[in-house]
């Protein structure tokens, strides 16, 4: 009875990366301090706030009941908990309840990483954070502006460098399709350039989906933004992967938005591998898929097609 009461009070973050599905989830803050990206509706209905330490202590204890004290991975939400001053203190409590943790990660905005700088990030790293998940989306300044990302490619590079200097692993998220039909090439070329400059530990591909109620959906209705076709998205992926000059990076496409179907049959689920070794094979894989799709008579389904027809309801 006692355990159930504790568990019913536990408040996990509403979003986490797919690779954190099995991790202990801890919501250190609620919402996003920026909350203005044109494509995003994740935290639109809530204001950014950090959670009181007392609540967090209660949640950490509840999480221990749920996951067990021998958990190895923990994810911190919501979108930018690195801006919470008490984070090192929170991490101390986390490790006292989960002493076997090997990976502790959080979403982080590049501008926050830059503002905190390597010295402060090192304090957070020493308290136990091991990795940050950063939404790069695009390396193209105009695409970032169009998506109202509130930052620049330079800040993306500088923020990631500060994190790396502090010893944190950096995982960068790319938003395929973010440039639309008008800027897909620039988006791809510049994204490869910025990722190469960052040389992150992980690159994760996501595909832009048009979510109802977002500023982007209005831009689509008013024809200010034309979403890319599945073929153009693959061309874009080809340009990005071909242009990557990284030294030790795990590339993943671990998201349903990357899938492509022909008449309902899955024909492509993204590209994944360790770079630079896998680059040539990945380029061949994308080229072969492109060739196949150009010659198919079937209907090509992408994530927007799936969303519109209700095959997927949330992402
Ligand atoms: S994409 Fe990230 S930074 Fe942008 S509004 Fe959504 S949560 Fe905030």
PDB file of C-alpha atoms and ligand atoms in Angstrom:
ATOM      1  CA  UNK A   1       0.000   0.000   0.000  1.00  0.00           C
ATOM      2  CA  UNK A   2       2.806   2.338   0.991  1.00  0.00           C
ATOM      3  CA  UNK A   3       4.701   1.586  -2.233  1.00  0.00           C
ATOM      4  CA  UNK A   4       1.582   2.271  -4.336  1.00  0.00           C
ATOM      5  CA  UNK A   5       1.103   5.604  -2.604  1.00  0.00           C
ATOM      6  CA  UNK A   6       4.700   6.608  -3.352  1.00  0.00           C
ATOM      7  CA  UNK A   7       4.393   5.437  -6.974  1.00  0.00           C
ATOM      8  CA  UNK A   8       1.181   7.394  -7.552  1.00  0.00           C
ATOM      9  CA  UNK A   9       3.019  10.615  -6.595  1.00  0.00           C
ATOM     10  CA  UNK A  10       5.905   9.923  -8.941  1.00  0.00           C
ATOM     11  CA  UNK A  11       6.033  12.337 -11.900  1.00  0.00           C
ATOM     12  CA  UNK A  12       8.207  11.116 -14.788  1.00  0.00           C
ATOM     13  CA  UNK A  13       9.082  13.440 -17.693  1.00  0.00           C
ATOM     14  CA  UNK A  14       6.527  13.146 -20.529  1.00  0.00           C
ATOM     15  CA  UNK A  15       9.259  12.821 -23.202  1.00  0.00           C
ATOM     16  CA  UNK A  16      12.563  10.959 -23.370  1.00  0.00           C
ATOM     17  CA  UNK A  17      14.764   9.759 -26.236  1.00  0.00           C
ATOM     18  CA  UNK A  18      13.899   6.235 -27.495  1.00  0.00           C
ATOM     19  CA  UNK A  19      17.230   4.858 -26.288  1.00  0.00           C
ATOM     20  CA  UNK A  20      16.273   5.912 -22.753  1.00  0.00           C
ATOM     21  CA  UNK A  21      13.107   3.786 -22.795  1.00  0.00           C
ATOM     22  CA  UNK A  22      14.497   1.462 -20.131  1.00  0.00           C
ATOM     23  CA  UNK A  23      16.166   4.181 -18.058  1.00  0.00           C
ATOM     24  CA  UNK A  24      15.059   5.521 -14.710  1.00  0.00           C
ATOM     25  CA  UNK A  25      13.181   8.734 -15.530  1.00  0.00           C
ATOM     26  CA  UNK A  26      13.515  11.836 -13.386  1.00  0.00           C
ATOM     27  CA  UNK A  27      11.735  15.116 -14.072  1.00  0.00           C
ATOM     28  CA  UNK A  28      14.029  17.807 -12.630  1.00  0.00           C
ATOM     29  CA  UNK A  29      12.247  20.658 -14.426  1.00  0.00           C
ATOM     30  CA  UNK A  30       8.989  21.007 -16.337  1.00  0.00           C
ATOM     31  CA  UNK A  31       8.716  22.364 -19.849  1.00  0.00           C
ATOM     32  CA  UNK A  32      11.083  24.318 -22.055  1.00  0.00           C
ATOM     33  CA  UNK A  33      12.446  27.801 -21.274  1.00  0.00           C
ATOM     34  CA  UNK A  34      12.419  28.612 -25.007  1.00  0.00           C
ATOM     35  CA  UNK A  35       9.245  26.836 -26.128  1.00  0.00           C
ATOM     36  CA  UNK A  36       9.060  28.660 -29.454  1.00  0.00           C
ATOM     37  CA  UNK A  37      10.400  26.274 -32.087  1.00  0.00           C
ATOM     38  CA  UNK A  38       7.957  26.302 -35.004  1.00  0.00           C
ATOM     39  CA  UNK A  39       7.736  22.514 -35.320  1.00  0.00           C
ATOM     40  CA  UNK A  40       7.545  21.558 -31.642  1.00  0.00           C
ATOM     41  CA  UNK A  41       4.478  21.001 -29.528  1.00  0.00           C
ATOM     42  CA  UNK A  42       6.090  19.014 -26.728  1.00  0.00           C
ATOM     43  CA  UNK A  43       5.697  21.491 -23.878  1.00  0.00           C
ATOM     44  CA  UNK A  44       3.438  24.119 -25.439  1.00  0.00           C
ATOM     45  CA  UNK A  45       0.816  23.909 -22.712  1.00  0.00           C
ATOM     46  CA  UNK A  46       3.150  24.307 -19.741  1.00  0.00           C
ATOM     47  CA  UNK A  47       5.465  27.008 -18.443  1.00  0.00           C
ATOM     48  CA  UNK A  48       9.075  26.240 -17.690  1.00  0.00           C
ATOM     49  CA  UNK A  49       9.688  25.689 -13.992  1.00  0.00           C
ATOM     50  CA  UNK A  50      12.173  23.853 -11.891  1.00  0.00           C
ATOM     51  CA  UNK A  51      10.749  21.379  -9.418  1.00  0.00           C
ATOM     52  CA  UNK A  52      11.361  21.839  -5.674  1.00  0.00           C
ATOM     53  CA  UNK A  53      14.097  19.712  -4.159  1.00  0.00           C
ATOM     54  CA  UNK A  54      11.597  18.089  -1.763  1.00  0.00           C
ATOM     55  CA  UNK A  55       9.478  16.830  -4.677  1.00  0.00           C
ATOM     56  CA  UNK A  56      12.566  15.526  -6.414  1.00  0.00           C
ATOM     57  CA  UNK A  57      13.710  13.648  -3.315  1.00  0.00           C
ATOM     58  CA  UNK A  58      10.272  12.038  -3.125  1.00  0.00           C
ATOM     59  CA  UNK A  59      10.406  11.095  -6.844  1.00  0.00           C
ATOM     60  CA  UNK A  60      13.924   9.680  -6.599  1.00  0.00           C
ATOM     61  CA  UNK A  61      12.801   7.415  -3.752  1.00  0.00           C
ATOM     62  CA  UNK A  62       9.646   6.428  -5.670  1.00  0.00           C
ATOM     63  CA  UNK A  63      11.750   5.693  -8.762  1.00  0.00           C
ATOM     64  CA  UNK A  64      13.994   3.431  -6.681  1.00  0.00           C
ATOM     65  CA  UNK A  65      10.892   1.425  -5.712  1.00  0.00           C
ATOM     66  CA  UNK A  66       9.892   1.125  -9.362  1.00  0.00           C
ATOM     67  CA  UNK A  67      13.267   0.504 -11.042  1.00  0.00           C
ATOM     68  CA  UNK A  68      15.309  -0.984  -8.171  1.00  0.00           C
ATOM     69  CA  UNK A  69      18.511   0.425  -6.729  1.00  0.00           C
ATOM     70  CA  UNK A  70      20.748  -1.470  -9.164  1.00  0.00           C
ATOM     71  CA  UNK A  71      19.583   0.561 -12.204  1.00  0.00           C
ATOM     72  CA  UNK A  72      22.448   1.495 -14.575  1.00  0.00           C
ATOM     73  CA  UNK A  73      20.853   4.291 -16.621  1.00  0.00           C
ATOM     74  CA  UNK A  74      18.902   7.399 -15.728  1.00  0.00           C
ATOM     75  CA  UNK A  75      17.435  10.159 -17.881  1.00  0.00           C
ATOM     76  CA  UNK A  76      16.671  13.685 -16.653  1.00  0.00           C
ATOM     77  CA  UNK A  77      13.833  15.765 -18.153  1.00  0.00           C
ATOM     78  CA  UNK A  78      12.375  18.025 -19.330  1.00  0.00           C
ATOM     79  CA  UNK A  79      14.075  19.997 -22.085  1.00  0.00           C
ATOM     80  CA  UNK A  80      16.773  21.964 -20.277  1.00  0.00           C
ATOM     81  CA  UNK A  81      17.402  20.861 -16.693  1.00  0.00           C
ATOM     82  CA  UNK A  82      21.044  21.914 -16.930  1.00  0.00           C
ATOM     83  CA  UNK A  83      19.824  25.426 -16.213  1.00  0.00           C
ATOM     84  CA  UNK A  84      18.690  24.259 -12.749  1.00  0.00           C
ATOM     85  CA  UNK A  85      21.337  25.529 -10.313  1.00  0.00           C
ATOM     86  CA  UNK A  86      20.753  22.718  -7.839  1.00  0.00           C
ATOM     87  CA  UNK A  87      21.458  19.988 -10.437  1.00  0.00           C
ATOM     88  CA  UNK A  88      24.733  18.816  -8.774  1.00  0.00           C
ATOM     89  CA  UNK A  89      22.858  18.511  -5.476  1.00  0.00           C
ATOM     90  CA  UNK A  90      20.063  16.558  -7.181  1.00  0.00           C
ATOM     91  CA  UNK A  91      22.637  14.253  -8.778  1.00  0.00           C
ATOM     92  CA  UNK A  92      24.160  13.583  -5.364  1.00  0.00           C
ATOM     93  CA  UNK A  93      20.774  12.344  -4.102  1.00  0.00           C
ATOM     94  CA  UNK A  94      20.291  10.356  -7.328  1.00  0.00           C
ATOM     95  CA  UNK A  95      23.580   8.486  -6.845  1.00  0.00           C
ATOM     96  CA  UNK A  96      22.871   7.835  -3.157  1.00  0.00           C
ATOM     97  CA  UNK A  97      19.691   5.960  -4.196  1.00  0.00           C
ATOM     98  CA  UNK A  98      21.110   4.464  -7.416  1.00  0.00           C
ATOM     99  CA  UNK A  99      24.789   3.781  -6.643  1.00  0.00           C
ATOM    100  CA  UNK A 100      25.341   1.582  -9.733  1.00  0.00           C
ATOM    101  CA  UNK A 101      24.451   4.184 -12.363  1.00  0.00           C
ATOM    102  CA  UNK A 102      26.753   4.178 -15.385  1.00  0.00           C
ATOM    103  CA  UNK A 103      24.885   6.563 -17.672  1.00  0.00           C
ATOM    104  CA  UNK A 104      23.017   9.699 -16.607  1.00  0.00           C
ATOM    105  CA  UNK A 105      21.792  11.916 -19.427  1.00  0.00           C
ATOM    106  CA  UNK A 106      19.692  15.015 -19.995  1.00  0.00           C
ATOM    107  CA  UNK A 107      18.328  17.111 -22.829  1.00  0.00           C
ATOM    108  CA  UNK A 108      20.167  20.439 -23.089  1.00  0.00           C
ATOM    109  CA  UNK A 109      19.992  23.538 -25.262  1.00  0.00           C
ATOM    110  CA  UNK A 110      23.245  24.504 -26.983  1.00  0.00           C
ATOM    111  CA  UNK A 111      22.878  28.090 -25.762  1.00  0.00           C
ATOM    112  CA  UNK A 112      22.677  26.835 -22.170  1.00  0.00           C
ATOM    113  CA  UNK A 113      25.808  24.731 -22.662  1.00  0.00           C
ATOM    114  CA  UNK A 114      27.596  27.771 -24.043  1.00  0.00           C
ATOM    115  CA  UNK A 115      26.380  30.030 -21.227  1.00  0.00           C
ATOM    116  CA  UNK A 116      27.345  27.558 -18.504  1.00  0.00           C
ATOM    117  CA  UNK A 117      30.769  26.980 -20.056  1.00  0.00           C
ATOM    118  CA  UNK A 118      33.160  24.083 -19.555  1.00  0.00           C
ATOM    119  CA  UNK A 119      34.013  24.922 -15.920  1.00  0.00           C
ATOM    120  CA  UNK A 120      30.419  24.807 -14.668  1.00  0.00           C
ATOM    121  CA  UNK A 121      29.622  21.818 -16.900  1.00  0.00           C
ATOM    122  CA  UNK A 122      32.604  20.051 -15.360  1.00  0.00           C
ATOM    123  CA  UNK A 123      31.026  20.496 -11.909  1.00  0.00           C
ATOM    124  CA  UNK A 124      27.819  18.901 -13.249  1.00  0.00           C
ATOM    125  CA  UNK A 125      29.843  16.140 -14.928  1.00  0.00           C
ATOM    126  CA  UNK A 126      31.730  15.439 -11.706  1.00  0.00           C
ATOM    127  CA  UNK A 127      28.380  15.242  -9.885  1.00  0.00           C
ATOM    128  CA  UNK A 128      27.477  12.413 -12.254  1.00  0.00           C
ATOM    129  CA  UNK A 129      25.909  13.632 -15.502  1.00  0.00           C
ATOM    130  CA  UNK A 130      27.518  11.712 -18.363  1.00  0.00           C
ATOM    131  CA  UNK A 131      25.785  12.812 -21.570  1.00  0.00           C
ATOM    132  CA  UNK A 132      23.719  15.614 -23.073  1.00  0.00           C
ATOM    133  CA  UNK A 133      21.111  15.230 -25.840  1.00  0.00           C
ATOM    134  CA  UNK A 134      21.118  18.400 -27.959  1.00  0.00           C
ATOM    135  CA  UNK A 135      18.599  19.352 -30.647  1.00  0.00           C
ATOM    136  CA  UNK A 136      20.797  20.668 -33.445  1.00  0.00           C
ATOM    137  CA  UNK A 137      17.994  20.226 -36.008  1.00  0.00           C
ATOM    138  CA  UNK A 138      20.029  22.024 -38.705  1.00  0.00           C
ATOM    139  CA  UNK A 139      23.441  23.530 -39.285  1.00  0.00           C
ATOM    140  CA  UNK A 140      21.944  26.045 -41.697  1.00  0.00           C
ATOM    141  CA  UNK A 141      21.440  29.493 -40.142  1.00  0.00           C
ATOM    142  CA  UNK A 142      18.409  30.316 -42.298  1.00  0.00           C
ATOM    143  CA  UNK A 143      16.735  26.995 -41.545  1.00  0.00           C
ATOM    144  CA  UNK A 144      17.264  27.532 -37.811  1.00  0.00           C
ATOM    145  CA  UNK A 145      15.715  30.977 -38.230  1.00  0.00           C
ATOM    146  CA  UNK A 146      12.787  29.585 -40.213  1.00  0.00           C
ATOM    147  CA  UNK A 147      12.176  26.998 -37.492  1.00  0.00           C
ATOM    148  CA  UNK A 148      12.525  29.726 -34.844  1.00  0.00           C
ATOM    149  CA  UNK A 149      15.125  27.673 -33.024  1.00  0.00           C
ATOM    150  CA  UNK A 150      16.426  30.781 -31.244  1.00  0.00           C
ATOM    151  CA  UNK A 151      20.072  30.009 -31.855  1.00  0.00           C
ATOM    152  CA  UNK A 152      22.757  29.902 -34.529  1.00  0.00           C
ATOM    153  CA  UNK A 153      25.096  27.267 -35.982  1.00  0.00           C
ATOM    154  CA  UNK A 154      28.016  28.951 -34.202  1.00  0.00           C
ATOM    155  CA  UNK A 155      26.291  28.639 -30.824  1.00  0.00           C
ATOM    156  CA  UNK A 156      25.501  25.001 -31.633  1.00  0.00           C
ATOM    157  CA  UNK A 157      29.207  24.354 -32.233  1.00  0.00           C
ATOM    158  CA  UNK A 158      30.418  26.365 -29.243  1.00  0.00           C
ATOM    159  CA  UNK A 159      27.883  24.833 -26.839  1.00  0.00           C
ATOM    160  CA  UNK A 160      28.845  21.309 -27.892  1.00  0.00           C
ATOM    161  CA  UNK A 161      32.556  22.121 -27.558  1.00  0.00           C
ATOM    162  CA  UNK A 162      32.040  23.389 -23.998  1.00  0.00           C
ATOM    163  CA  UNK A 163      30.251  20.138 -23.137  1.00  0.00           C
ATOM    164  CA  UNK A 164      33.010  18.052 -24.690  1.00  0.00           C
ATOM    165  CA  UNK A 165      35.693  20.037 -22.865  1.00  0.00           C
ATOM    166  CA  UNK A 166      33.852  19.265 -19.625  1.00  0.00           C
ATOM    167  CA  UNK A 167      34.090  15.559 -20.485  1.00  0.00           C
ATOM    168  CA  UNK A 168      30.402  15.075 -21.306  1.00  0.00           C
ATOM    169  CA  UNK A 169      29.322  12.871 -24.186  1.00  0.00           C
ATOM    170  CA  UNK A 170      27.388  14.809 -26.803  1.00  0.00           C
ATOM    171  CA  UNK A 171      24.427  13.416 -28.725  1.00  0.00           C
ATOM    172  CA  UNK A 172      23.176  15.677 -31.537  1.00  0.00           C
ATOM    173  CA  UNK A 173      19.700  15.402 -33.101  1.00  0.00           C
ATOM    174  CA  UNK A 174      19.237  16.211 -36.779  1.00  0.00           C
ATOM    175  CA  UNK A 175      15.824  17.157 -38.150  1.00  0.00           C
ATOM    176  CA  UNK A 176      15.601  15.851 -41.703  1.00  0.00           C
ATOM    177  CA  UNK A 177      13.281  17.988 -43.798  1.00  0.00           C
ATOM    178  CA  UNK A 178      13.711  21.104 -41.642  1.00  0.00           C
ATOM    179  CA  UNK A 179      14.726  23.255 -44.623  1.00  0.00           C
ATOM    180  CA  UNK A 180      11.629  22.304 -46.604  1.00  0.00           C
ATOM    181  CA  UNK A 181      11.773  22.050 -50.388  1.00  0.00           C
ATOM    182  CA  UNK A 182      13.217  25.570 -50.595  1.00  0.00           C
ATOM    183  CA  UNK A 183      16.376  24.941 -48.556  1.00  0.00           C
ATOM    184  CA  UNK A 184      16.893  21.187 -48.367  1.00  0.00           C
ATOM    185  CA  UNK A 185      20.321  21.343 -50.012  1.00  0.00           C
ATOM    186  CA  UNK A 186      21.659  24.166 -47.825  1.00  0.00           C
ATOM    187  CA  UNK A 187      20.183  22.453 -44.774  1.00  0.00           C
ATOM    188  CA  UNK A 188      21.986  19.219 -45.663  1.00  0.00           C
ATOM    189  CA  UNK A 189      25.350  20.764 -46.589  1.00  0.00           C
ATOM    190  CA  UNK A 190      25.473  23.012 -43.536  1.00  0.00           C
ATOM    191  CA  UNK A 191      24.275  20.279 -41.182  1.00  0.00           C
ATOM    192  CA  UNK A 192      27.146  18.054 -42.312  1.00  0.00           C
ATOM    193  CA  UNK A 193      29.549  20.983 -41.820  1.00  0.00           C
ATOM    194  CA  UNK A 194      28.349  21.789 -38.296  1.00  0.00           C
ATOM    195  CA  UNK A 195      28.267  18.130 -37.233  1.00  0.00           C
ATOM    196  CA  UNK A 196      31.811  17.693 -38.540  1.00  0.00           C
ATOM    197  CA  UNK A 197      32.906  20.752 -36.553  1.00  0.00           C
ATOM    198  CA  UNK A 198      31.273  19.366 -33.411  1.00  0.00           C
ATOM    199  CA  UNK A 199      32.514  15.777 -33.940  1.00  0.00           C
ATOM    200  CA  UNK A 200      29.855  14.454 -31.531  1.00  0.00           C
ATOM    201  CA  UNK A 201      29.747  11.061 -29.842  1.00  0.00           C
ATOM    202  CA  UNK A 202      26.293  10.374 -31.291  1.00  0.00           C
ATOM    203  CA  UNK A 203      24.200  11.690 -34.170  1.00  0.00           C
ATOM    204  CA  UNK A 204      20.510  10.850 -34.127  1.00  0.00           C
ATOM    205  CA  UNK A 205      18.324  11.378 -37.177  1.00  0.00           C
ATOM    206  CA  UNK A 206      14.701  12.458 -36.849  1.00  0.00           C
ATOM    207  CA  UNK A 207      12.344  13.445 -39.667  1.00  0.00           C
ATOM    208  CA  UNK A 208      10.271  16.599 -39.471  1.00  0.00           C
ATOM    209  CA  UNK A 209       6.582  15.928 -39.019  1.00  0.00           C
ATOM    210  CA  UNK A 210       3.927  18.582 -39.271  1.00  0.00           C
ATOM    211  CA  UNK A 211       2.056  18.536 -35.982  1.00  0.00           C
ATOM    212  CA  UNK A 212      -1.375  20.128 -35.883  1.00  0.00           C
ATOM    213  CA  UNK A 213      -1.556  23.383 -33.939  1.00  0.00           C
ATOM    214  CA  UNK A 214       2.124  24.276 -34.305  1.00  0.00           C
ATOM    215  CA  UNK A 215       3.302  27.463 -36.048  1.00  0.00           C
ATOM    216  CA  UNK A 216       4.801  25.170 -38.690  1.00  0.00           C
ATOM    217  CA  UNK A 217       1.397  23.709 -39.561  1.00  0.00           C
ATOM    218  CA  UNK A 218       0.178  27.275 -40.159  1.00  0.00           C
ATOM    219  CA  UNK A 219       3.229  27.925 -42.352  1.00  0.00           C
ATOM    220  CA  UNK A 220       2.335  24.852 -44.398  1.00  0.00           C
ATOM    221  CA  UNK A 221      -1.291  25.989 -44.768  1.00  0.00           C
ATOM    222  CA  UNK A 222      -0.232  29.460 -45.911  1.00  0.00           C
ATOM    223  CA  UNK A 223       2.333  27.913 -48.297  1.00  0.00           C
ATOM    224  CA  UNK A 224       5.252  29.594 -46.540  1.00  0.00           C
ATOM    225  CA  UNK A 225       6.736  26.139 -46.027  1.00  0.00           C
ATOM    226  CA  UNK A 226       6.624  23.197 -48.399  1.00  0.00           C
ATOM    227  CA  UNK A 227       7.533  19.878 -46.725  1.00  0.00           C
ATOM    228  CA  UNK A 228      10.102  17.755 -48.520  1.00  0.00           C
ATOM    229  CA  UNK A 229       9.043  14.654 -50.395  1.00  0.00           C
ATOM    230  CA  UNK A 230      10.354  11.256 -49.220  1.00  0.00           C
ATOM    231  CA  UNK A 231      12.793  11.208 -52.154  1.00  0.00           C
ATOM    232  CA  UNK A 232      14.164  14.642 -51.337  1.00  0.00           C
ATOM    233  CA  UNK A 233      14.537  13.629 -47.728  1.00  0.00           C
ATOM    234  CA  UNK A 234      16.675  10.711 -48.835  1.00  0.00           C
ATOM    235  CA  UNK A 235      18.744  12.995 -51.098  1.00  0.00           C
ATOM    236  CA  UNK A 236      19.213  15.211 -48.070  1.00  0.00           C
ATOM    237  CA  UNK A 237      20.290  12.258 -45.913  1.00  0.00           C
ATOM    238  CA  UNK A 238      22.763  11.278 -48.624  1.00  0.00           C
ATOM    239  CA  UNK A 239      24.315  14.759 -48.654  1.00  0.00           C
ATOM    240  CA  UNK A 240      24.562  14.812 -44.852  1.00  0.00           C
ATOM    241  CA  UNK A 241      26.114  11.349 -44.485  1.00  0.00           C
ATOM    242  CA  UNK A 242      28.491  11.914 -47.433  1.00  0.00           C
ATOM    243  CA  UNK A 243      29.616  15.212 -45.941  1.00  0.00           C
ATOM    244  CA  UNK A 244      30.304  13.979 -42.416  1.00  0.00           C
ATOM    245  CA  UNK A 245      33.943  14.188 -41.361  1.00  0.00           C
ATOM    246  CA  UNK A 246      33.852  12.812 -37.844  1.00  0.00           C
ATOM    247  CA  UNK A 247      36.347  10.696 -35.942  1.00  0.00           C
ATOM    248  CA  UNK A 248      34.397   8.479 -33.546  1.00  0.00           C
ATOM    249  CA  UNK A 249      30.624   8.861 -33.852  1.00  0.00           C
ATOM    250  CA  UNK A 250      27.704   6.498 -33.528  1.00  0.00           C
ATOM    251  CA  UNK A 251      25.040   7.368 -36.083  1.00  0.00           C
ATOM    252  CA  UNK A 252      21.506   6.244 -35.240  1.00  0.00           C
ATOM    253  CA  UNK A 253      18.091   6.671 -36.844  1.00  0.00           C
ATOM    254  CA  UNK A 254      16.234   5.313 -33.852  1.00  0.00           C
ATOM    255  CA  UNK A 255      12.849   6.864 -34.518  1.00  0.00           C
ATOM    256  CA  UNK A 256       9.640   5.873 -36.287  1.00  0.00           C
ATOM    257  CA  UNK A 257       9.605   9.203 -38.188  1.00  0.00           C
ATOM    258  CA  UNK A 258      12.479   7.954 -40.353  1.00  0.00           C
ATOM    259  CA  UNK A 259      10.590   4.975 -41.711  1.00  0.00           C
ATOM    260  CA  UNK A 260       9.506   4.788 -45.336  1.00  0.00           C
ATOM    261  CA  UNK A 261       6.926   2.379 -46.663  1.00  0.00           C
ATOM    262  CA  UNK A 262       5.797   1.389 -50.155  1.00  0.00           C
ATOM    263  CA  UNK A 263       2.112   0.492 -50.160  1.00  0.00           C
ATOM    264  CA  UNK A 264       2.357  -0.113 -46.427  1.00  0.00           C
ATOM    265  CA  UNK A 265       5.495  -2.310 -46.575  1.00  0.00           C
ATOM    266  CA  UNK A 266       8.511  -1.045 -44.653  1.00  0.00           C
ATOM    267  CA  UNK A 267      11.378  -0.453 -47.093  1.00  0.00           C
ATOM    268  CA  UNK A 268      13.663   1.900 -45.156  1.00  0.00           C
ATOM    269  CA  UNK A 269      14.187   2.491 -41.451  1.00  0.00           C
ATOM    270  CA  UNK A 270      17.079   4.945 -41.595  1.00  0.00           C
ATOM    271  CA  UNK A 271      20.841   4.660 -41.421  1.00  0.00           C
ATOM    272  CA  UNK A 272      22.901   3.491 -38.512  1.00  0.00           C
ATOM    273  CA  UNK A 273      26.533   2.617 -37.906  1.00  0.00           C
ATOM    274  CA  UNK A 274      29.819   3.737 -36.472  1.00  0.00           C
ATOM    275  CA  UNK A 275      31.549   6.550 -38.328  1.00  0.00           C
ATOM    276  CA  UNK A 276      33.839   6.992 -40.130  1.00  0.00           C
ATOM    277  CA  UNK A 277      34.139   3.229 -40.897  1.00  0.00           C
ATOM    278  CA  UNK A 278      30.493   2.721 -41.908  1.00  0.00           C
ATOM    279  CA  UNK A 279      30.232   5.810 -44.111  1.00  0.00           C
ATOM    280  CA  UNK A 280      30.721   4.125 -47.509  1.00  0.00           C
ATOM    281  CA  UNK A 281      28.242   1.352 -46.713  1.00  0.00           C
ATOM    282  CA  UNK A 282      25.662   3.855 -45.506  1.00  0.00           C
ATOM    283  CA  UNK A 283      26.064   5.977 -48.632  1.00  0.00           C
ATOM    284  CA  UNK A 284      25.522   2.839 -50.748  1.00  0.00           C
ATOM    285  CA  UNK A 285      22.462   1.881 -48.697  1.00  0.00           C
ATOM    286  CA  UNK A 286      20.833   5.318 -49.127  1.00  0.00           C
ATOM    287  CA  UNK A 287      21.682   5.404 -52.861  1.00  0.00           C
ATOM    288  CA  UNK A 288      20.174   1.941 -53.402  1.00  0.00           C
ATOM    289  CA  UNK A 289      17.005   2.913 -51.510  1.00  0.00           C
ATOM    290  CA  UNK A 290      16.732   6.086 -53.568  1.00  0.00           C
ATOM    291  CA  UNK A 291      17.102   4.128 -56.791  1.00  0.00           C
ATOM    292  CA  UNK A 292      14.432   1.653 -55.681  1.00  0.00           C
ATOM    293  CA  UNK A 293      11.985   4.389 -54.678  1.00  0.00           C
ATOM    294  CA  UNK A 294      12.512   6.324 -57.910  1.00  0.00           C
ATOM    295  CA  UNK A 295      11.528   3.211 -59.848  1.00  0.00           C
ATOM    296  CA  UNK A 296       8.635   1.978 -57.771  1.00  0.00           C
ATOM    297  CA  UNK A 297       5.041   2.246 -58.941  1.00  0.00           C
ATOM    298  CA  UNK A 298       3.801   1.906 -55.378  1.00  0.00           C
ATOM    299  CA  UNK A 299       2.640   4.678 -53.087  1.00  0.00           C
ATOM    300  CA  UNK A 300       5.427   5.934 -50.823  1.00  0.00           C
ATOM    301  CA  UNK A 301       4.383   6.571 -47.260  1.00  0.00           C
ATOM    302  CA  UNK A 302       6.433   8.732 -44.903  1.00  0.00           C
ATOM    303  CA  UNK A 303       5.755   9.900 -41.340  1.00  0.00           C
ATOM    304  CA  UNK A 304       3.565  12.828 -42.435  1.00  0.00           C
ATOM    305  CA  UNK A 305       1.474  10.464 -44.570  1.00  0.00           C
ATOM    306  CA  UNK A 306       1.183   8.144 -41.550  1.00  0.00           C
ATOM    307  CA  UNK A 307       0.215  10.997 -39.223  1.00  0.00           C
ATOM    308  CA  UNK A 308      -2.405  12.414 -41.599  1.00  0.00           C
ATOM    309  CA  UNK A 309      -4.089   9.036 -41.959  1.00  0.00           C
ATOM    310  CA  UNK A 310      -3.974   8.198 -38.261  1.00  0.00           C
ATOM    311  CA  UNK A 311      -1.561   5.254 -38.590  1.00  0.00           C
ATOM    312  CA  UNK A 312       0.505   6.985 -35.928  1.00  0.00           C
ATOM    313  CA  UNK A 313      -1.088   9.296 -33.404  1.00  0.00           C
ATOM    314  CA  UNK A 314       1.806  10.683 -31.397  1.00  0.00           C
ATOM    315  CA  UNK A 315       5.575  10.871 -31.785  1.00  0.00           C
TER     316      UNK A 315
HETATM  317  S1  LIG B   1      12.414  21.742 -29.862  1.00  0.00           S
HETATM  318 FE1  LIG B   1      13.400  21.765 -27.850  1.00  0.00          FE
HETATM  319  S2  LIG B   1      14.091  23.906 -27.622  1.00  0.00           S
HETATM  320 FE2  LIG B   1      12.538  23.898 -29.220  1.00  0.00          FE
HETATM  321  S3  LIG B   1      10.615  24.368 -28.198  1.00  0.00           S
HETATM  322 FE3  LIG B   1      10.772  22.137 -28.338  1.00  0.00          FE
HETATM  323  S4  LIG B   1      11.700  21.509 -26.413  1.00  0.00           S
HETATM  324 FE4  LIG B   1      12.065  23.717 -26.622  1.00  0.00          FE
END
